GROMACS .gro file of C-alpha atoms in nm:
model
  435
    1MET     CA    1  12.183   9.686   8.712
    2GLN     CA    2  11.851   9.566   8.853
    3PHE     CA    3  11.484   9.602   8.776
    4VAL     CA    4  11.288   9.700   9.082
    5ILE     CA    5  10.914   9.633   9.054
    6ARG     CA    6  10.726   9.790   9.340
    7ARG     CA    7  10.359   9.789   9.440
    8VAL     CA    8  10.198   9.895   9.765
    9ILE     CA    9   9.883   9.697   9.832
   10PRO     CA   10   9.643   9.872  10.071
   11ALA     CA   11   9.375   9.666  10.238
   12ILE     CA   12   9.053   9.759  10.411
   13GLY     CA   13   8.880   9.511  10.637
   14GLY     CA   14   9.122   9.237  10.546
   15VAL     CA   15   9.105   9.294  10.172
   16PHE     CA   16   9.398   9.377   9.948
   17SER     CA   17   9.384   9.585   9.634
   18PHE     CA   18   9.626   9.684   9.362
   19ALA     CA   19   9.674  10.008   9.176
   20ALA     CA   20   9.698  10.005   8.798
   21ALA     CA   21  10.071  10.023   8.736
   22ALA     CA   22  10.410   9.976   8.894
   23VAL     CA   23  10.742  10.112   8.775
   24VAL     CA   24  11.053   9.910   8.706
   25VAL     CA   25  11.340  10.125   8.824
   26PRO     CA   26  11.702  10.069   8.720
   27ALA     CA   27  11.988  10.075   8.964
   28CYS     CA   28  12.312  10.216   8.824
   29GLY     CA   29  12.674  10.201   8.930
   30ASN     CA   30  12.725  10.278   9.298
   31ASN     CA   31  12.350  10.303   9.354
   32CYS     CA   32  12.334   9.923   9.371
   33SER     CA   33  12.337   9.778   9.720
   34ASP     CA   34  12.579   9.508   9.825
   35ASP     CA   35  12.334   9.228   9.749
   36GLY     CA   36  12.293   9.342   9.391
   37PHE     CA   37  11.939   9.467   9.432
   38ALA     CA   38  11.864   9.837   9.424
   39GLY     CA   39  11.659  10.035   9.663
   40SER     CA   40  11.376  10.267   9.571
   41GLN     CA   41  11.482  10.550   9.342
   42SER     CA   42  11.358  10.758   9.051
   43LEU     CA   43  11.413  10.642   8.696
   44GLU     CA   44  11.757  10.763   8.584
   45THR     CA   45  11.996  10.726   8.298
   46CYS     CA   46  12.268  10.473   8.358
   47GLN     CA   47  12.611  10.611   8.275
   48ALA     CA   48  12.943  10.437   8.234
   49MET     CA   49  13.283  10.585   8.299
   50SER     CA   50  13.607  10.455   8.156
   51LEU     CA   51  13.956  10.556   8.263
   52SER     CA   52  14.278  10.429   8.110
   53ASP     CA   53  14.625  10.537   8.227
   54SER     CA   54  14.950  10.425   8.073
   55ASN     CA   55  15.308  10.517   8.151
   56GLY     CA   56  15.609  10.446   7.937
   57PRO     CA   57  15.629  10.414   7.561
   58SER     CA   58  15.276  10.430   7.428
   59ASP     CA   59  15.066  10.436   7.116
   60SER     CA   60  14.750  10.635   7.199
   61ASN     CA   61  14.444  10.667   6.976
   62SER     CA   62  14.153  10.890   7.071
   63ASP     CA   63  13.842  10.886   6.858
   64SER     CA   64  13.520  11.065   6.952
   65ALA     CA   65  13.194  10.987   6.773
   66SER     CA   66  12.866  11.149   6.866
   67ALA     CA   67  12.507  11.062   6.780
   68GLY     CA   68  12.217  11.301   6.733
   69PRO     CA   69  12.107  11.564   6.484
   70ALA     CA   70  12.403  11.712   6.297
   71SER     CA   71  12.644  11.557   6.546
   72ALA     CA   72  13.013  11.548   6.464
   73SER     CA   73  13.336  11.506   6.655
   74ASN     CA   74  13.685  11.556   6.511
   75SER     CA   75  14.019  11.549   6.685
   76ASP     CA   76  14.333  11.687   6.514
   77SER     CA   77  14.650  11.701   6.717
   78GLN     CA   78  15.001  11.812   6.622
   79THR     CA   79  15.254  11.743   6.894
   80ALA     CA   80  15.615  11.853   6.934
   81SER     CA   81  15.789  11.678   7.220
   82ASP     CA   82  16.119  11.745   7.396
   83SER     CA   83  16.157  11.368   7.384
   84ALA     CA   84  16.305  11.230   7.069
   85GLY     CA   85  16.073  11.114   6.796
   86SER     CA   86  15.743  11.219   6.955
   87ASP     CA   87  15.477  11.281   6.696
   88SER     CA   88  15.095  11.293   6.707
   89ASN     CA   89  14.831  11.334   6.437
   90SER     CA   90  14.502  11.191   6.558
   91ASP     CA   91  14.723  10.909   6.691
   92SER     CA   92  14.984  11.015   6.949
   93ASN     CA   93  15.314  10.826   6.953
   94SER     CA   94  15.577  10.925   7.209
   95SER     CA   95  15.902  10.755   7.293
   96ALA     CA   96  15.923  10.839   7.660
   97GLY     CA   97  15.733  10.969   7.956
   98THR     CA   98  15.393  10.987   7.787
   99ASP     CA   99  15.082  10.970   8.006
  100SER     CA  100  14.753  10.934   7.822
  101ASN     CA  101  14.421  10.980   8.000
  102SER     CA  102  14.092  10.930   7.823
  103ASP     CA  103  13.763  11.003   7.995
  104SER     CA  104  13.428  10.929   7.831
  105ASN     CA  105  13.103  11.070   7.960
  106SER     CA  106  12.892  11.206   7.670
  107ASN     CA  107  13.188  11.436   7.580
  108SER     CA  108  13.540  11.325   7.490
  109ASP     CA  109  13.856  11.489   7.625
  110SER     CA  110  14.206  11.378   7.533
  111ASN     CA  111  14.517  11.508   7.710
  112SER     CA  112  14.878  11.414   7.654
  113ALA     CA  113  15.162  11.481   7.893
  114THR     CA  114  15.380  11.584   7.597
  115ASP     CA  115  15.372  11.932   7.449
  116SER     CA  116  15.062  11.892   7.235
  117SER     CA  117  14.757  12.075   7.116
  118SER     CA  118  14.425  11.900   7.063
  119ASN     CA  119  14.099  12.024   6.916
  120SER     CA  120  13.778  11.827   6.983
  121ASN     CA  121  13.433  11.921   6.858
  122SER     CA  122  13.139  11.725   7.002
  123ASN     CA  123  12.764  11.776   7.003
  124SER     CA  124  12.609  11.789   7.351
  125ASN     CA  125  12.414  11.464   7.320
  126SER     CA  126  12.688  11.236   7.201
  127ASN     CA  127  12.789  10.877   7.255
  128SER     CA  128  13.165  10.852   7.276
  129ASN     CA  129  13.403  10.560   7.259
  130SER     CA  130  13.758  10.574   7.383
  131ASN     CA  131  14.027  10.319   7.303
  132SER     CA  132  14.381  10.333   7.437
  133ASN     CA  133  14.653  10.100   7.311
  134THR     CA  134  14.983  10.088   7.495
  135ASN     CA  135  15.237   9.891   7.294
  136GLY     CA  136  14.955   9.656   7.201
  137GLU     CA  137  14.919   9.541   7.561
  138THR     CA  138  14.612   9.723   7.696
  139GLU     CA  139  14.272   9.799   7.546
  140THR     CA  140  13.976   9.944   7.734
  141GLY     CA  141  13.631  10.028   7.595
  142SER     CA  142  13.326  10.211   7.727
  143ASP     CA  143  12.970  10.252   7.594
  144THR     CA  144  12.698  10.452   7.764
  145GLU     CA  145  12.436  10.197   7.879
  146GLU     CA  146  12.072  10.220   7.783
  147ILE     CA  147  11.789  10.289   8.024
  148CYS     CA  148  11.639   9.974   8.176
  149GLY     CA  149  11.284  10.060   8.272
  150ALA     CA  150  10.920   9.999   8.186
  151ASN     CA  151  10.573  10.046   8.322
  152VAL     CA  152  10.464   9.711   8.461
  153LEU     CA  153  10.113   9.599   8.547
  154PHE     CA  154  10.064   9.343   8.816
  155ALA     CA  155   9.736   9.280   8.987
  156PRO     CA  156   9.526   8.991   9.113
  157THR     CA  157   9.233   8.881   8.907
  158GLU     CA  158   8.900   9.014   9.035
  159PRO     CA  159   8.629   8.746   9.040
  160TYR     CA  160   8.274   8.788   8.914
  161VAL     CA  161   8.035   8.647   9.175
  162VAL     CA  162   7.657   8.614   9.168
  163VAL     CA  163   7.509   8.540   9.510
  164LEU     CA  164   7.205   8.324   9.430
  165VAL     CA  165   6.966   8.319   9.727
  166ASP     CA  166   6.669   8.090   9.777
  167GLN     CA  167   6.363   8.314   9.833
  168SER     CA  168   6.118   8.033   9.906
  169GLY     CA  169   5.870   8.044  10.193
  170SER     CA  170   6.080   7.819  10.419
  171MET     CA  171   6.342   8.096  10.454
  172THR     CA  172   6.111   8.250  10.720
  173GLN     CA  173   6.194   7.968  10.964
  174ASN     CA  174   6.391   8.035  11.282
  175PHE     CA  175   6.769   8.041  11.255
  176SER     CA  176   6.952   8.105  11.585
  177GLY     CA  177   6.715   8.377  11.699
  178GLN     CA  178   6.630   8.529  11.361
  179THR     CA  179   6.484   8.405  11.036
  180ARG     CA  180   6.700   8.232  10.777
  181TRP     CA  181   6.630   8.522  10.542
  182GLU     CA  182   6.758   8.772  10.798
  183ALA     CA  183   7.068   8.563  10.872
  184VAL     CA  184   7.164   8.558  10.504
  185TYR     CA  185   7.114   8.935  10.486
  186GLU     CA  186   7.350   8.985  10.780
  187ALA     CA  187   7.613   8.753  10.633
  188LEU     CA  188   7.607   8.955  10.311
  189PHE     CA  189   7.557   9.318  10.410
  190ASP     CA  190   7.641   9.373  10.778
  191GLN     CA  191   7.907   9.647  10.791
  192ASP     CA  192   8.124   9.450  11.033
  193VAL     CA  193   8.097   9.093  10.906
  194GLY     CA  194   7.912   9.101  10.573
  195VAL     CA  195   8.108   8.949  10.287
  196VAL     CA  196   7.973   9.191  10.025
  197ALA     CA  197   8.026   9.491  10.252
  198GLN     CA  198   8.388   9.387  10.310
  199TYR     CA  199   8.492   9.285   9.961
  200GLU     CA  200   8.281   9.498   9.726
  201SER     CA  201   8.585   9.694   9.601
  202GLN     CA  202   8.778   9.376   9.510
  203VAL     CA  203   8.500   9.147   9.386
  204HIS     CA  204   8.242   9.211   9.113
  205PHE     CA  205   7.925   9.112   9.301
  206GLY     CA  206   7.570   9.063   9.180
  207LEU     CA  207   7.258   8.941   9.361
  208SER     CA  208   6.990   8.707   9.227
  209LEU     CA  209   6.688   8.606   9.436
  210TYR     CA  210   6.481   8.316   9.308
  211THR     CA  211   6.141   8.166   9.377
  212SER     CA  212   5.827   8.073   9.187
  213PHE     CA  213   5.459   8.109   9.257
  214ASN     CA  214   5.286   7.809   9.407
  215GLY     CA  215   5.116   7.628   9.122
  216PHE     CA  216   5.266   7.887   8.883
  217ASP     CA  217   4.945   8.091   8.891
  218PHE     CA  218   5.110   8.363   8.691
  219GLY     CA  219   5.288   8.134   8.447
  220GLU     CA  220   5.638   8.258   8.539
  221CYS     CA  221   5.917   8.025   8.654
  222PRO     CA  222   6.159   8.095   8.796
  223VAL     CA  223   6.070   8.435   8.939
  224MET     CA  224   6.399   8.627   8.959
  225ALA     CA  225   6.495   8.958   9.120
  226GLU     CA  226   6.845   9.063   9.015
  227THR     CA  227   7.108   9.336   9.022
  228PRO     CA  228   7.384   9.378   8.764
  229VAL     CA  229   7.728   9.242   8.852
  230ALA     CA  230   7.968   9.522   8.945
  231LEU     CA  231   8.232   9.649   9.184
  232ASN     CA  232   8.113   9.857   9.480
  233ASN     CA  233   7.767   9.707   9.446
  234SER     CA  234   7.675   9.655   9.811
  235ALA     CA  235   7.420   9.938   9.831
  236ALA     CA  236   7.227   9.824   9.523
  237MET     CA  237   7.227   9.462   9.638
  238ASP     CA  238   7.117   9.559   9.988
  239ALA     CA  239   6.828   9.764   9.848
  240LEU     CA  240   6.706   9.477   9.630
  241TYR     CA  241   6.725   9.224   9.913
  242SER     CA  242   6.538   9.456  10.151
  243GLN     CA  243   6.254   9.507   9.902
  244ASN     CA  244   6.175   9.134   9.877
  245VAL     CA  245   6.032   8.876  10.114
  246PRO     CA  246   6.039   8.494  10.112
  247GLU     CA  247   5.747   8.315   9.948
  248ASP     CA  248   5.650   8.007   9.751
  249ASP     CA  249   5.877   7.751   9.582
  250THR     CA  250   6.242   7.653   9.514
  251PRO     CA  251   6.326   7.600   9.144
  252THR     CA  252   6.703   7.584   9.206
  253GLY     CA  253   6.803   7.423   8.877
  254GLU     CA  254   6.620   7.673   8.660
  255ALA     CA  255   6.759   7.961   8.869
  256ILE     CA  256   7.116   7.842   8.806
  257ASP     CA  257   7.036   7.817   8.435
  258ALA     CA  258   6.906   8.176   8.439
  259VAL     CA  259   7.220   8.320   8.603
  260VAL     CA  260   7.485   8.151   8.387
  261PRO     CA  261   7.432   8.367   8.073
  262THR     CA  262   7.470   8.682   8.284
  263LEU     CA  263   7.814   8.571   8.399
  264LEU     CA  264   7.922   8.446   8.057
  265ALA     CA  265   7.849   8.789   7.908
  266LEU     CA  266   8.105   8.951   8.141
  267PRO     CA  267   8.476   8.997   8.058
  268ASP     CA  268   8.702   8.694   8.080
  269ASP     CA  269   8.963   8.856   8.305
  270GLY     CA  270   8.849   8.684   8.625
  271PRO     CA  271   8.684   8.365   8.751
  272LYS     CA  272   8.305   8.345   8.726
  273VAL     CA  273   8.124   8.207   9.026
  274ILE     CA  274   7.776   8.135   9.161
  275VAL     CA  275   7.742   8.111   9.540
  276LEU     CA  276   7.414   7.931   9.605
  277ALA     CA  277   7.248   7.974   9.946
  278THR     CA  278   6.943   7.748   9.984
  279ASP     CA  279   6.752   7.601  10.274
  280GLY     CA  280   6.546   7.325  10.118
  281GLU     CA  281   6.523   7.042   9.871
  282PRO     CA  282   6.460   7.183   9.523
  283ASP     CA  283   6.155   7.146   9.309
  284SER     CA  284   6.140   7.234   8.940
  285CYS     CA  285   5.936   7.445   8.704
  286ALA     CA  286   5.807   7.132   8.531
  287GLU     CA  287   5.704   6.967   8.858
  288PRO     CA  288   5.669   7.213   9.148
  289ASP     CA  289   5.539   6.954   9.394
  290PRO     CA  290   5.665   6.736   9.544
  291GLN     CA  291   6.021   6.859   9.588
  292ASN     CA  292   6.195   6.620   9.357
  293GLY     CA  293   6.403   6.860   9.150
  294GLN     CA  294   6.742   6.727   9.266
  295ALA     CA  295   6.837   6.585   8.927
  296VAL     CA  296   6.746   6.912   8.751
  297SER     CA  297   6.959   7.111   8.998
  298VAL     CA  298   7.262   6.882   8.965
  299ALA     CA  299   7.238   6.892   8.585
  300ALA     CA  300   7.221   7.273   8.591
  301ALA     CA  301   7.531   7.293   8.813
  302ALA     CA  302   7.719   7.055   8.584
  303ASN     CA  303   7.622   7.257   8.276
  304ALA     CA  304   7.735   7.576   8.448
  305TYR     CA  305   8.076   7.428   8.524
  306THR     CA  306   8.114   7.304   8.167
  307ALA     CA  307   8.038   7.655   8.043
  308GLY     CA  308   8.305   7.806   8.271
  309VAL     CA  309   8.106   7.901   8.581
  310GLN     CA  310   8.183   7.744   8.919
  311VAL     CA  311   7.896   7.675   9.161
  312PHE     CA  312   7.958   7.676   9.538
  313VAL     CA  313   7.686   7.548   9.770
  314ILE     CA  314   7.576   7.667  10.116
  315SER     CA  315   7.293   7.500  10.306
  316VAL     CA  316   7.110   7.741  10.536
  317GLY     CA  317   7.004   7.499  10.808
  318ASN     CA  318   6.970   7.121  10.800
  319ASP     CA  319   6.673   7.062  10.570
  320VAL     CA  320   6.876   6.967  10.261
  321SER     CA  321   7.016   6.614  10.253
  322ASP     CA  322   7.392   6.575  10.265
  323GLN     CA  323   7.382   6.351   9.959
  324HIS     CA  324   7.212   6.614   9.745
  325LEU     CA  325   7.447   6.886   9.871
  326GLN     CA  326   7.745   6.668   9.783
  327ASP     CA  327   7.610   6.585   9.438
  328LEU     CA  328   7.539   6.952   9.373
  329ALA     CA  329   7.885   7.061   9.494
  330ASN     CA  330   8.063   6.797   9.287
  331ALA     CA  331   7.872   6.896   8.974
  332GLY     CA  332   7.934   7.265   9.030
  333LEU     CA  333   8.311   7.222   9.072
  334GLY     CA  334   8.367   6.944   8.822
  335GLN     CA  335   8.466   6.683   9.079
  336MET     CA  336   8.358   6.325   9.125
  337ALA     CA  337   8.375   6.089   9.423
  338PRO     CA  338   8.593   5.992   9.600
  339ASP     CA  339   8.752   6.338   9.557
  340ASP     CA  340   8.441   6.517   9.673
  341ALA     CA  341   8.409   6.894   9.649
  342GLU     CA  342   8.347   7.093   9.964
  343PHE     CA  343   8.003   7.221  10.056
  344TRP     CA  344   7.900   7.427  10.358
  345LYS     CA  345   7.621   7.354  10.605
  346ALA     CA  346   7.553   7.651  10.835
  347ASN     CA  347   7.356   7.593  11.155
  348ASP     CA  348   7.388   7.943  11.299
  349SER     CA  349   7.466   8.298  11.193
  350GLN     CA  350   7.842   8.269  11.250
  351GLY     CA  351   7.856   7.950  11.046
  352LEU     CA  352   7.685   8.131  10.761
  353VAL     CA  353   7.930   8.424  10.781
  354ASP     CA  354   8.225   8.183  10.786
  355ALA     CA  355   8.092   7.993  10.484
  356PHE     CA  356   8.056   8.306  10.270
  357ASN     CA  357   8.397   8.436  10.375
  358THR     CA  358   8.573   8.107  10.303
  359ILE     CA  359   8.422   8.084   9.956
  360ILE     CA  360   8.491   8.445   9.857
  361ASN     CA  361   8.848   8.436   9.988
  362GLY     CA  362   8.900   8.113   9.799
  363VAL     CA  363   8.802   8.262   9.464
  364ARG     CA  364   9.011   8.576   9.523
  365ASP     CA  365   9.334   8.420   9.404
  366CYS     CA  366   9.689   8.547   9.448
  367LYS     CA  367   9.804   8.554   9.086
  368LEU     CA  368   9.995   8.864   8.975
  369ALA     CA  369   9.989   8.927   8.601
  370LEU     CA  370  10.296   9.112   8.464
  371ASN     CA  371  10.339   9.291   8.133
  372VAL     CA  372  10.703   9.185   8.118
  373GLU     CA  373  10.833   8.828   8.103
  374VAL     CA  374  11.077   8.649   8.330
  375VAL     CA  375  11.345   8.467   8.131
  376ASP     CA  376  11.314   8.088   8.152
  377GLY     CA  377  11.567   7.948   8.398
  378MET     CA  378  11.636   8.285   8.563
  379GLU     CA  379  11.356   8.280   8.819
  380SER     CA  380  11.618   8.272   9.097
  381GLU     CA  381  11.730   8.618   8.983
  382CYS     CA  382  11.397   8.753   9.109
  383ARG     CA  383  11.308   8.823   9.469
  384VAL     CA  384  10.961   8.873   9.622
  385THR     CA  385  10.901   9.037   9.958
  386ILE     CA  386  10.583   9.095  10.160
  387ASN     CA  387  10.612   9.374  10.416
  388ASP     CA  388  10.993   9.360  10.361
  389ASP     CA  389  11.010   8.988  10.447
  390GLU     CA  390  11.140   8.775  10.162
  391VAL     CA  391  10.920   8.483  10.056
  392PRO     CA  392  11.099   8.185   9.899
  393TYR     CA  393  11.070   8.073   9.538
  394GLU     CA  394  10.904   7.736   9.472
  395ASP     CA  395  10.808   7.693   9.836
  396PRO     CA  396  10.464   7.581   9.961
  397ASP     CA  397  10.438   7.913  10.146
  398GLY     CA  398  10.622   8.131   9.894
  399TRP     CA  399  10.582   8.211   9.527
  400GLN     CA  400  10.595   8.038   9.193
  401LEU     CA  401  10.609   8.135   8.828
  402ASN     CA  402  10.302   8.000   8.649
  403ALA     CA  403  10.397   8.155   8.315
  404PRO     CA  404  10.669   8.397   8.201
  405ASP     CA  405  10.432   8.686   8.275
  406GLU     CA  406  10.245   8.550   8.582
  407ILE     CA  407  10.361   8.515   8.942
  408GLU     CA  408  10.147   8.341   9.203
  409LEU     CA  409  10.177   8.367   9.580
  410VAL     CA  410  10.088   8.039   9.751
  411GLY     CA  411  10.023   7.908  10.101
  412ASP     CA  412  10.096   8.151  10.382
  413ALA     CA  413  10.212   8.417  10.133
  414CYS     CA  414   9.870   8.413   9.965
  415VAL     CA  415   9.689   8.422  10.299
  416ALA     CA  416   9.898   8.724  10.401
  417ILE     CA  417   9.778   8.938  10.111
  418GLN     CA  418   9.420   8.818  10.145
  419GLU     CA  419   9.387   8.891  10.514
  420GLY     CA  420   9.603   9.193  10.590
  421GLU     CA  421   9.734   9.529  10.475
  422VAL     CA  422  10.056   9.446  10.293
  423LYS     CA  423  10.330   9.584  10.072
  424VAL     CA  424  10.449   9.353   9.795
  425VAL     CA  425  10.781   9.415   9.618
  426ILE     CA  426  10.918   9.215   9.325
  427GLU     CA  427  11.283   9.262   9.227
  428CYS     CA  428  11.451   9.105   8.923
  429ALA     CA  429  11.792   9.144   8.764
  430CYS     CA  430  11.781   9.321   8.426
  431GLU     CA  431  11.901   9.014   8.241
  432ALA     CA  432  11.612   8.813   8.391
  433ILE     CA  433  11.346   9.034   8.228
  434ILE     CA  434  11.217   9.055   7.872
  435GLU     CA  435  11.017   9.371   7.801
   0.00000   0.00000   0.00000
């Protein structure tokens, strides 16, 4: 008997999503296919049938026991046989030509080929056991098997992402035929290519715009415009972005510091991420001019990572030095040279779209959390298919078991569910699952 865990994963615009629950369905008896794995079917009760035939001198015992309210089963049989010495009282002994058949399927029937009468009383919901002994040579037993089934949850983690956009005056500069500010808007909200427009149902997005007033005339730094972080948040983020215009300074470090508590206050069921899009060297609230806030920005990114928030860096244009971008990326992802973290430097609109898409797809992982456990050492008794094609276990482009209750698709298998409309099926043998 097999567990069959099934989930259909619809995708829109290259994004996959999971429903809340899958059903583990048992396969019983002849419903199993030749390879031992069952096809799709409704949850059913597994039943076992036992048949024992004996010819020749036999000793036959038939006992029927039933479970349930006020359940009882008694069998009294008096037998007179034309054969010499045939006698039966609950146990049937016959010297010749006795055939004894015992069938068990919730009710117990016992028939003897000799002249016999048998009375059997059994409640309708009974479990029955049948034992047949033929001269001590044969014994067969049968128990009705229990249902193997459970509701199983498996879904990818949904990341929490704040898009942190530099709102300083330099964002009005030309960027492949439009302003940098307009190019970022398109990369986020365009219905065909915008990362937020595409992924808003799978990623908890929020928007934070940051600047400060030149000389801090109003005593506020950083100046932040923000939306809450939520699924299906594209319209609210679009509205906020459209209501603001670039002006003044670039206090990047303080803006990172301001966003981190927002992310930390959210549930811990997904990665927490800041995607920083900036076009210039940072200044700071303490020293707005000149733009020497690099150390403050790097320290803020490092503190964010230590607190549990990753920081990814996109340069809009070429005004930010590669060294500062690398230092900021390393701090935000907890990496140190020579194993440098990746940062993105976009020189045109398509480069900006590609940068956002690469980052968001990277944080949308392919881990499937189960509410059952796979038995240690029995991973090979499970099978994973994507669109009916089996993906191998412990393969760079297959699947792996991170924990007894977590499967991860890796390599090409992960890319398949991130980029297309797919159906994922997980099948495990009953003995490989702990509920």
